[in-house]
């Protein structure tokens, strides 16, 4: 049976309003303070159009892709403060699992690439893992805790 790899791209944002998760599925995302942005950052330290995420195909696998983050808007206008990725200020970066992107003070994101390999035609055995507990066993555990 063939193995199929499902990839999920996840961006977790932390800003002035807390933590938000974005599942990345579209080819392009605008990131910034502007209410028109796909991923809105709530902070006065972030540019209106701070960064752009672009989905690109991997060379050797037509079903697999990655995201590149680019400083500024889609027209090439850079943000005021730039991007810090994994502690380095750089204008563009091909994202890898657990990369940290800092947009400004207390505004950051972590990118996750989650891979789920599953054999086609088979079910995941954990779906049916049911543990039966004898009621008498629970009482024995309570006695041990005292």
mmCIF file with all atom_site columns, N, CA and C in Angstrom, residues 6-7 16 75 84 146:
data_model
loop_
_atom_site.group_PDB
_atom_site.id
_atom_site.type_symbol
_atom_site.label_atom_id
_atom_site.label_alt_id
_atom_site.label_comp_id
_atom_site.label_asym_id
_atom_site.label_entity_id
_atom_site.label_seq_id
_atom_site.pdbx_PDB_ins_code
_atom_site.Cartn_x
_atom_site.Cartn_y
_atom_site.Cartn_z
_atom_site.occupancy
_atom_site.B_iso_or_equiv
_atom_site.pdbx_formal_charge
_atom_site.auth_seq_id
_atom_site.auth_comp_id
_atom_site.auth_asym_id
_atom_site.auth_atom_id
_atom_site.pdbx_PDB_model_num
ATOM 1  N N  . UNK A 1 6   ? 0.320  13.751 4.728  1.00 0.00 ? 6   UNK A N  1
ATOM 2  C CA . UNK A 1 6   ? -0.503 14.943 4.852  1.00 0.00 ? 6   UNK A CA 1
ATOM 3  C C  . UNK A 1 6   ? 0.301  15.973 5.629  1.00 0.00 ? 6   UNK A C  1
ATOM 4  N N  . UNK A 1 7   ? 0.431  17.160 5.075  1.00 0.00 ? 7   UNK A N  1
ATOM 5  C CA . UNK A 1 7   ? 1.146  18.224 5.756  1.00 0.00 ? 7   UNK A CA 1
ATOM 6  C C  . UNK A 1 7   ? 0.159  19.295 6.181  1.00 0.00 ? 7   UNK A C  1
ATOM 7  N N  . UNK A 1 16  ? -0.835 41.639 21.274 1.00 0.00 ? 16  UNK A N  1
ATOM 8  C CA . UNK A 1 16  ? -1.430 42.334 22.422 1.00 0.00 ? 16  UNK A CA 1
ATOM 9  C C  . UNK A 1 16  ? -2.762 41.729 22.858 1.00 0.00 ? 16  UNK A C  1
ATOM 10 N N  . UNK A 1 75  ? 3.596  44.223 -2.838 1.00 0.00 ? 75  UNK A N  1
ATOM 11 C CA . UNK A 1 75  ? 4.161  45.089 -3.872 1.00 0.00 ? 75  UNK A CA 1
ATOM 12 C C  . UNK A 1 75  ? 5.638  45.377 -3.642 1.00 0.00 ? 75  UNK A C  1
ATOM 13 N N  . UNK A 1 84  ? 12.497 39.620 12.403 1.00 0.00 ? 84  UNK A N  1
ATOM 14 C CA . UNK A 1 84  ? 13.559 38.859 13.063 1.00 0.00 ? 84  UNK A CA 1
ATOM 15 C C  . UNK A 1 84  ? 13.115 37.402 12.997 1.00 0.00 ? 84  UNK A C  1
ATOM 16 N N  . UNK A 1 146 ? -3.624 6.893  49.607 1.00 0.00 ? 146 UNK A N  1
ATOM 17 C CA . UNK A 1 146 ? -3.775 7.345  51.012 1.00 0.00 ? 146 UNK A CA 1
ATOM 18 C C  . UNK A 1 146 ? -2.579 7.035  51.844 1.00 0.00 ? 146 UNK A C  1
#
